[in-house]
Amino acid sequence: MRKRIILTTAIAAVALMALSGCAGGRADTASTDAAAGFPADSTIGVALPSKTSENWVLAGGLFEDGLKEAGFTGDVQYAGASTTVKDQQDQISAMVTNGAKVIIIGAADGGQLATQVQAAQDAGAVVIAYDRLILNTEAVDYYVAYDNFKVGELQGQALLDGLATKKANGPYNIELFSGSSDDANSAVFFDGAMSVLQPKIDDGTLVVASGQTDIKQTATAGWKAENAQNRMDALLTSTYGTIALDGVLSPNDTLARAIITSVKGAGKDIPIVTGQDSEAESVKSIMAGEQYSTINKDTRVLVAQAIAMAEALQKGETVEVNDTTSYDNGAKIVPAYLLPPVIVTQENAAEAYANDPVLAPLTE
Ligand code: BGC
């Protein structure tokens, strides 16, 4: 067991939580009591955020098909791009009114759903937070996600490994990017990465030349590519007139490509850039030697796990979880089922995507 610090920065609340958790190879299987079950053709609501990355696009179709196959009536909704939070609040309220028995939520803003999920629970629905935690409410029954802290650790390590392939020794000039502050995952990814990078910053191996190391400075509002590109443009102008940029910590693939676009636009060499999500364009970029790494969080497996939870609830069986310590949402520790993320570079891409019909051909 090791101490894990999760910094959760949300618009609604800034909470500092010191949590005790254990890393990969979790042995702490636990379970919670199931409800009494419900009819097999019941409605299962799925509220997804706007399509800020490919994983969300994929998830919608997989939920539609998977819920149908399991015999449920699926009600899958996306929040719109501009009125995201209000859209999602309204969609969840409608699912409650329509009698959904389970509501699976990929939060648009994890800090702004407390009222809606409380109403869901009051109406007897079970609430499952999908991929992103819902904060500051006891009305979240389960969380299903890839291990977010591990994602960050893998990104931090990939950045170090990539830098070592560029030149044997530091100091290396790097910049740090993080995700949207309304997504509870963003701080966990960042903290995971910094658990690896901070000691190397402290010993001088890594130099964040801009001095911007605080998550408030590194955040990318809305996970939007244009915001990352603009910040990278500004950093190149302010800091990299004469010195080289060796590496960039990017929290996902969409932002990684935006960062690379910015660097190319400035006529500079492409640094080592990390990513996440295994988006097709980034896998191509990795194979072409531009982006350095991504993370494989197979959306098919995550959706299947969420649907398995709904099936267990339908049958009145115990819902399987494997982590009951890591995800304190500010009101309770949410029992979670965490899946293991996999780091992918040019070296292991073919192996990592061997069973993915879309990505495997890109690695040939
Ligand atoms: C997900 C990432 C994704 C990001 C932007 C996060 O909550 O975990 O996989 O890249 O949202 O959509």
Short mmCIF file of C-alpha atoms and ligand atoms in Angstrom, two decimals:
data_model
loop_
_atom_site.label_atom_id
_atom_site.label_comp_id
_atom_site.label_asym_id
_atom_site.label_seq_id
_atom_site.Cartn_x
_atom_site.Cartn_y
_atom_site.Cartn_z
CA MET A 1 0.00 0.00 0.00
CA ARG A 2 1.23 3.48 -0.68
CA LYS A 3 -0.11 6.93 -0.06
CA ARG A 4 -2.00 8.34 -2.94
CA ILE A 5 -2.87 11.99 -3.16
CA ILE A 6 -5.75 12.81 -5.43
CA LEU A 7 -6.27 16.49 -6.08
CA THR A 8 -9.80 17.00 -7.25
CA THR A 9 -10.38 20.40 -8.74
CA ALA A 10 -13.94 21.06 -9.75
CA ILE A 11 -15.72 24.31 -10.49
CA ALA A 12 -18.13 23.61 -7.64
CA ALA A 13 -15.55 22.57 -5.14
CA VAL A 14 -11.87 22.34 -4.56
CA ALA A 15 -11.15 19.42 -2.32
CA LEU A 16 -7.84 18.11 -1.11
CA MET A 17 -8.08 14.50 -0.19
CA ALA A 18 -5.29 12.32 1.08
CA LEU A 19 -6.31 8.81 0.21
CA SER A 20 -4.79 5.49 0.84
CA GLY A 21 -4.89 3.19 -2.16
CA CYS A 22 -2.94 0.42 -3.76
CA ALA A 23 -1.56 0.40 -7.25
CA GLY A 24 -1.97 -2.19 -10.05
CA GLY A 25 -2.52 -5.82 -9.14
CA ARG A 26 -5.23 -4.83 -6.71
CA ALA A 27 -6.14 -7.65 -4.41
CA ASP A 28 -8.84 -5.92 -2.44
CA THR A 29 -11.90 -7.46 -4.04
CA ALA A 30 -15.00 -6.32 -2.24
CA SER A 31 -18.66 -6.14 -2.95
CA THR A 32 -21.74 -4.31 -1.85
CA ASP A 33 -25.27 -5.57 -1.39
CA ALA A 34 -27.36 -5.69 -4.50
CA ALA A 35 -30.90 -4.41 -4.75
CA ALA A 36 -33.83 -6.74 -5.23
CA GLY A 37 -33.59 -6.87 -9.00
CA PHE A 38 -35.97 -5.53 -11.68
CA PRO A 39 -37.66 -6.65 -14.93
CA ALA A 40 -35.27 -7.81 -17.67
CA ASP A 41 -36.49 -5.35 -20.31
CA SER A 42 -36.22 -2.29 -18.06
CA THR A 43 -34.83 1.01 -19.25
CA ILE A 44 -31.16 1.68 -18.59
CA GLY A 45 -30.20 5.34 -19.07
CA VAL A 46 -26.77 6.31 -20.33
CA ALA A 47 -25.84 10.01 -20.10
CA LEU A 48 -22.58 10.80 -21.88
CA PRO A 49 -20.74 14.14 -22.06
CA SER A 50 -20.13 15.92 -25.36
CA LYS A 51 -17.87 14.15 -27.84
CA THR A 52 -14.56 15.67 -26.70
CA SER A 53 -12.63 12.56 -27.67
CA GLU A 54 -13.09 9.42 -29.76
CA ASN A 55 -13.72 7.21 -26.72
CA TRP A 56 -17.03 9.00 -26.08
CA VAL A 57 -18.09 8.58 -29.70
CA LEU A 58 -17.35 4.87 -29.50
CA ALA A 59 -19.06 4.46 -26.12
CA GLY A 60 -22.46 5.65 -27.39
CA GLY A 61 -22.71 3.02 -30.13
CA LEU A 62 -21.35 0.28 -27.88
CA PHE A 63 -23.93 1.08 -25.17
CA GLU A 64 -26.78 1.09 -27.73
CA ASP A 65 -25.78 -2.34 -29.06
CA GLY A 66 -24.71 -3.90 -25.77
CA LEU A 67 -27.82 -2.88 -23.81
CA LYS A 68 -30.05 -4.19 -26.59
CA GLU A 69 -28.17 -7.46 -26.69
CA ALA A 70 -28.56 -7.81 -22.92
CA GLY A 71 -32.35 -7.44 -23.34
CA PHE A 72 -32.61 -3.95 -21.85
CA THR A 73 -34.24 -0.87 -23.29
CA GLY A 74 -31.33 1.52 -23.71
CA ASP A 75 -31.73 5.31 -23.53
CA VAL A 76 -28.37 6.74 -24.61
CA GLN A 77 -27.92 10.52 -24.66
CA TYR A 78 -25.04 12.91 -25.30
CA ALA A 79 -24.76 16.38 -23.83
CA GLY A 80 -24.50 19.05 -26.53
CA ALA A 81 -21.29 20.92 -27.17
CA SER A 82 -22.29 24.33 -25.79
CA THR A 83 -24.98 23.83 -23.12
CA THR A 84 -23.23 20.70 -21.93
CA VAL A 85 -23.96 20.79 -18.20
CA LYS A 86 -27.60 21.89 -18.46
CA ASP A 87 -28.21 19.34 -21.24
CA GLN A 88 -26.89 16.53 -19.15
CA GLN A 89 -28.78 17.59 -16.04
CA ASP A 90 -32.02 17.65 -18.07
CA GLN A 91 -31.27 14.30 -19.71
CA ILE A 92 -30.70 12.60 -16.35
CA SER A 93 -33.90 14.14 -14.93
CA ALA A 94 -35.83 12.80 -17.95
CA MET A 95 -34.35 9.33 -17.43
CA VAL A 96 -35.55 9.41 -13.82
CA THR A 97 -39.04 10.50 -14.91
CA ASN A 98 -39.11 7.71 -17.51
CA GLY A 99 -38.39 5.11 -14.83
CA ALA A 100 -34.83 4.08 -15.70
CA LYS A 101 -33.63 1.43 -13.25
CA VAL A 102 -29.94 2.13 -13.70
CA ILE A 103 -28.40 5.40 -14.87
CA ILE A 104 -24.85 5.21 -16.18
CA ILE A 105 -23.23 8.65 -16.31
CA GLY A 106 -20.07 9.94 -18.00
CA ALA A 107 -20.17 13.32 -16.30
CA ALA A 108 -19.87 16.51 -18.32
CA ASP A 109 -19.04 18.29 -15.08
CA GLY A 110 -18.62 15.94 -12.14
CA GLY A 111 -19.32 18.71 -9.65
CA GLN A 112 -22.72 19.71 -11.00
CA LEU A 113 -24.86 16.58 -10.92
CA ALA A 114 -25.57 16.17 -7.21
CA THR A 115 -29.23 17.25 -7.45
CA GLN A 116 -30.00 15.00 -10.41
CA VAL A 117 -28.33 11.86 -9.05
CA GLN A 118 -30.00 12.37 -5.67
CA ALA A 119 -33.37 12.50 -7.45
CA ALA A 120 -32.41 9.33 -9.34
CA GLN A 121 -31.58 7.49 -6.16
CA ASP A 122 -34.73 8.77 -4.44
CA ALA A 123 -36.73 7.30 -7.32
CA GLY A 124 -35.04 3.92 -6.78
CA ALA A 125 -32.54 4.03 -9.65
CA VAL A 126 -28.96 2.88 -9.22
CA VAL A 127 -26.35 5.46 -10.30
CA ILE A 128 -23.09 4.30 -11.89
CA ALA A 129 -20.38 6.88 -12.62
CA TYR A 130 -18.73 5.86 -15.88
CA ASP A 131 -15.10 6.88 -16.62
CA ARG A 132 -15.45 10.15 -14.66
CA LEU A 133 -16.33 10.39 -10.97
CA ILE A 134 -19.37 12.38 -9.80
CA LEU A 135 -18.41 14.60 -6.88
CA ASN A 136 -19.82 15.79 -3.57
CA THR A 137 -22.86 13.54 -3.32
CA GLU A 138 -23.64 10.26 -1.60
CA ALA A 139 -26.00 9.35 -4.42
CA VAL A 140 -23.39 7.55 -6.54
CA ASP A 141 -23.56 3.79 -6.10
CA TYR A 142 -20.63 2.61 -8.19
CA TYR A 143 -17.75 3.86 -10.31
CA VAL A 144 -16.38 2.02 -13.33
CA ALA A 145 -13.25 3.31 -15.05
CA TYR A 146 -9.70 2.62 -16.09
CA ASP A 147 -7.30 3.28 -13.22
CA ASN A 148 -6.81 7.03 -13.70
CA PHE A 149 -3.84 7.43 -11.36
CA LYS A 150 -2.09 4.59 -13.17
CA VAL A 151 -2.80 6.35 -16.50
CA GLY A 152 -0.90 9.38 -15.19
CA GLU A 153 1.98 7.28 -13.88
CA LEU A 154 2.32 5.57 -17.25
CA GLN A 155 2.30 8.94 -19.03
CA GLY A 156 4.99 10.32 -16.72
CA GLN A 157 7.16 7.25 -17.21
CA ALA A 158 6.64 7.33 -21.01
CA LEU A 159 7.79 10.96 -21.06
CA LEU A 160 11.01 9.99 -19.22
CA ASP A 161 11.58 6.96 -21.46
CA GLY A 162 10.99 9.02 -24.59
CA LEU A 163 13.37 11.76 -23.46
CA ALA A 164 16.08 9.16 -22.83
CA THR A 165 15.77 8.01 -26.45
CA LYS A 166 16.42 11.62 -27.59
CA LYS A 167 19.59 12.19 -25.61
CA ALA A 168 21.25 10.12 -22.93
CA ASN A 169 21.25 12.72 -20.17
CA GLY A 170 19.30 15.74 -19.05
CA PRO A 171 18.58 18.41 -18.26
CA TYR A 172 15.55 18.21 -20.52
CA ASN A 173 13.20 21.15 -21.11
CA ILE A 174 9.58 20.10 -20.77
CA GLU A 175 6.11 21.61 -20.52
CA LEU A 176 3.08 20.22 -18.70
CA PHE A 177 -0.53 20.10 -19.88
CA SER A 178 -3.54 18.79 -17.96
CA GLY A 179 -7.20 18.23 -18.79
CA SER A 180 -10.34 20.22 -18.08
CA SER A 181 -10.79 21.27 -14.46
CA ASP A 182 -14.50 20.28 -14.47
CA ASP A 183 -13.48 16.65 -15.09
CA ALA A 184 -12.49 14.89 -11.85
CA ASN A 185 -10.11 12.69 -13.85
CA SER A 186 -7.89 15.59 -14.85
CA ALA A 187 -6.31 16.08 -11.44
CA VAL A 188 -5.88 12.34 -10.94
CA PHE A 189 -4.09 11.95 -14.28
CA PHE A 190 -1.89 14.94 -13.43
CA ASP A 191 -1.10 13.71 -9.93
CA GLY A 192 -0.21 10.27 -11.28
CA ALA A 193 2.15 11.82 -13.82
CA MET A 194 3.69 14.21 -11.29
CA SER A 195 4.33 11.32 -8.88
CA VAL A 196 6.87 10.20 -11.50
CA LEU A 197 8.03 13.58 -12.82
CA GLN A 198 8.31 15.69 -9.64
CA PRO A 199 11.40 13.87 -8.28
CA LYS A 200 13.08 14.47 -11.66
CA ILE A 201 12.12 18.14 -11.57
CA ASP A 202 13.47 18.36 -8.03
CA ASP A 203 16.83 16.81 -8.97
CA GLY A 204 17.21 19.03 -12.05
CA THR A 205 16.85 16.29 -14.69
CA LEU A 206 13.67 17.97 -15.93
CA VAL A 207 13.22 21.71 -16.30
CA VAL A 208 9.77 23.18 -16.81
CA ALA A 209 11.20 26.20 -18.56
CA SER A 210 8.00 28.27 -18.42
CA GLY A 211 7.75 27.70 -14.68
CA GLN A 212 4.10 26.64 -15.14
CA THR A 213 3.74 23.57 -12.93
CA ASP A 214 0.51 24.32 -11.10
CA ILE A 215 -2.56 22.48 -12.39
CA LYS A 216 -4.40 25.80 -12.61
CA GLN A 217 -1.77 26.94 -15.14
CA THR A 218 -1.60 23.67 -17.05
CA ALA A 219 -5.37 23.02 -17.37
CA THR A 220 -7.08 22.82 -20.77
CA ALA A 221 -10.64 24.12 -20.52
CA GLY A 222 -13.23 21.75 -21.99
CA TRP A 223 -10.48 19.36 -23.13
CA LYS A 224 -10.51 21.48 -26.30
CA ALA A 225 -7.74 21.11 -28.88
CA GLU A 226 -7.77 24.81 -29.70
CA ASN A 227 -7.08 25.73 -26.06
CA ALA A 228 -4.06 23.42 -25.91
CA GLN A 229 -2.80 24.71 -29.25
CA ASN A 230 -3.15 28.33 -28.14
CA ARG A 231 -1.32 27.68 -24.87
CA MET A 232 1.48 25.84 -26.69
CA ASP A 233 1.75 28.72 -29.19
CA ALA A 234 2.05 31.16 -26.29
CA LEU A 235 4.66 29.03 -24.49
CA LEU A 236 6.78 28.71 -27.62
CA THR A 237 6.74 32.46 -28.06
CA SER A 238 7.41 33.32 -24.43
CA THR A 239 9.96 30.65 -23.57
CA TYR A 240 11.37 28.73 -26.52
CA GLY A 241 12.89 31.46 -28.69
CA THR A 242 16.41 30.11 -28.28
CA ILE A 243 16.17 26.97 -26.15
CA ALA A 244 14.90 23.56 -27.33
CA LEU A 245 11.65 22.01 -26.12
CA ASP A 246 12.42 18.34 -25.43
CA GLY A 247 9.14 16.96 -24.12
CA VAL A 248 5.50 17.70 -23.36
CA LEU A 249 3.23 15.89 -20.92
CA SER A 250 -0.11 15.78 -22.71
CA PRO A 251 -3.06 14.16 -20.91
CA ASN A 252 -4.76 12.81 -24.05
CA ASP A 253 -4.43 12.27 -27.77
CA THR A 254 -6.62 15.14 -28.94
CA LEU A 255 -4.45 17.59 -27.03
CA ALA A 256 -1.23 15.81 -28.05
CA ARG A 257 -2.03 16.37 -31.72
CA ALA A 258 -2.90 20.01 -31.05
CA ILE A 259 0.45 20.48 -29.29
CA ILE A 260 2.30 18.84 -32.20
CA THR A 261 0.42 21.08 -34.66
CA SER A 262 1.53 24.13 -32.70
CA VAL A 263 5.18 23.06 -32.59
CA LYS A 264 5.20 22.24 -36.30
CA GLY A 265 3.59 25.59 -37.05
CA ALA A 266 6.42 27.32 -35.20
CA GLY A 267 8.94 25.39 -37.32
CA LYS A 268 10.43 23.58 -34.31
CA ASP A 269 11.44 19.94 -33.87
CA ILE A 270 8.66 17.75 -32.51
CA PRO A 271 9.32 16.99 -28.83
CA ILE A 272 8.44 13.77 -27.01
CA VAL A 273 4.66 14.07 -26.52
CA THR A 274 2.50 11.68 -24.48
CA GLY A 275 -1.20 10.97 -24.95
CA GLN A 276 -4.15 8.80 -23.99
CA ASP A 277 -7.14 7.07 -25.66
CA SER A 278 -5.59 5.34 -28.67
CA GLU A 279 -7.38 7.61 -31.12
CA ALA A 280 -6.84 6.43 -34.69
CA GLU A 281 -5.11 9.68 -35.76
CA SER A 282 -2.70 9.43 -32.84
CA VAL A 283 -1.91 5.78 -33.51
CA LYS A 284 -1.04 6.86 -37.07
CA SER A 285 1.08 9.70 -35.67
CA ILE A 286 2.92 7.29 -33.34
CA MET A 287 3.62 4.90 -36.21
CA ALA A 288 4.89 7.88 -38.24
CA GLY A 289 7.29 8.78 -35.42
CA GLU A 290 5.61 12.02 -34.33
CA GLN A 291 3.53 11.49 -31.14
CA TYR A 292 5.56 9.32 -28.75
CA SER A 293 2.97 7.41 -26.71
CA THR A 294 -0.69 6.86 -26.00
CA ILE A 295 -2.66 4.77 -23.54
CA ASN A 296 -4.95 1.92 -24.50
CA LYS A 297 -8.18 2.06 -22.50
CA ASP A 298 -10.29 -0.25 -24.66
CA THR A 299 -13.74 1.34 -24.67
CA ARG A 300 -15.32 -2.01 -25.57
CA VAL A 301 -14.12 -3.49 -22.29
CA LEU A 302 -15.21 -0.51 -20.19
CA VAL A 303 -18.72 -0.43 -21.70
CA ALA A 304 -19.03 -4.22 -21.26
CA GLN A 305 -18.09 -3.85 -17.58
CA ALA A 306 -20.71 -1.14 -17.05
CA ILE A 307 -23.36 -3.30 -18.72
CA ALA A 308 -22.28 -6.30 -16.59
CA MET A 309 -22.95 -4.14 -13.51
CA ALA A 310 -26.46 -3.35 -14.81
CA GLU A 311 -27.07 -7.05 -15.49
CA ALA A 312 -26.02 -7.99 -11.95
CA LEU A 313 -28.40 -5.34 -10.57
CA GLN A 314 -31.22 -6.60 -12.79
CA LYS A 315 -30.80 -10.13 -11.44
CA GLY A 316 -30.53 -8.88 -7.88
CA GLU A 317 -26.96 -10.18 -7.70
CA THR A 318 -23.93 -8.65 -6.04
CA VAL A 319 -22.15 -6.06 -8.16
CA GLU A 320 -18.45 -6.83 -8.42
CA VAL A 321 -16.02 -4.08 -7.45
CA ASN A 322 -12.25 -4.29 -6.93
CA ASP A 323 -11.40 -1.01 -5.21
CA THR A 324 -13.06 0.41 -2.13
CA THR A 325 -10.42 2.90 -1.01
CA SER A 326 -9.26 5.17 -3.84
CA TYR A 327 -12.23 7.21 -5.01
CA ASP A 328 -13.39 9.60 -2.32
CA ASN A 329 -15.80 11.93 -4.09
CA GLY A 330 -15.95 14.39 -1.20
CA ALA A 331 -19.07 12.78 0.32
CA LYS A 332 -18.23 9.06 0.30
CA ILE A 333 -15.73 6.56 -1.00
CA VAL A 334 -17.37 5.21 -4.12
CA PRO A 335 -16.93 1.45 -4.64
CA ALA A 336 -15.16 1.07 -7.96
CA TYR A 337 -14.33 -1.44 -10.61
CA LEU A 338 -11.01 -0.31 -12.08
CA LEU A 339 -9.55 -1.70 -15.29
CA PRO A 340 -5.81 -1.66 -16.09
CA PRO A 341 -4.63 0.89 -18.70
CA VAL A 342 -1.81 -0.08 -21.09
CA ILE A 343 0.95 2.23 -22.34
CA VAL A 344 1.49 2.09 -26.11
CA THR A 345 4.50 3.28 -28.12
CA GLN A 346 5.70 2.38 -31.60
CA GLU A 347 7.44 -0.60 -30.05
CA ASN A 348 4.39 -2.46 -28.72
CA ALA A 349 1.58 -0.99 -30.85
CA ALA A 350 1.06 -4.08 -33.01
CA GLU A 351 0.81 -6.26 -29.95
CA ALA A 352 -1.37 -3.82 -27.98
CA TYR A 353 -3.97 -3.49 -30.76
CA ALA A 354 -3.79 -7.08 -32.04
CA ASN A 355 -7.46 -7.70 -31.24
CA ASP A 356 -8.72 -4.29 -32.37
CA PRO A 357 -10.01 -4.46 -35.95
CA VAL A 358 -9.80 -0.68 -36.44
CA LEU A 359 -6.38 -0.01 -34.89
CA ALA A 360 -4.49 -3.21 -35.75
CA PRO A 361 -4.26 -2.39 -39.50
CA LEU A 362 -2.74 1.01 -38.63
CA THR A 363 0.23 -0.68 -37.00
CA GLU A 364 1.22 -2.80 -40.01
C1 BGC B 1 -11.29 10.49 -20.14
C2 BGC B 1 -10.21 10.51 -21.19
C3 BGC B 1 -10.55 11.55 -22.25
C4 BGC B 1 -10.94 12.89 -21.64
C5 BGC B 1 -11.45 13.88 -22.68
C6 BGC B 1 -11.48 11.89 -19.61
O1 BGC B 1 -12.38 11.92 -18.57
O2 BGC B 1 -10.93 9.60 -19.10
O3 BGC B 1 -10.10 9.23 -21.74
O4 BGC B 1 -9.45 11.74 -23.08
O5 BGC B 1 -11.92 12.70 -20.67
O6 BGC B 1 -12.60 13.44 -23.31
#
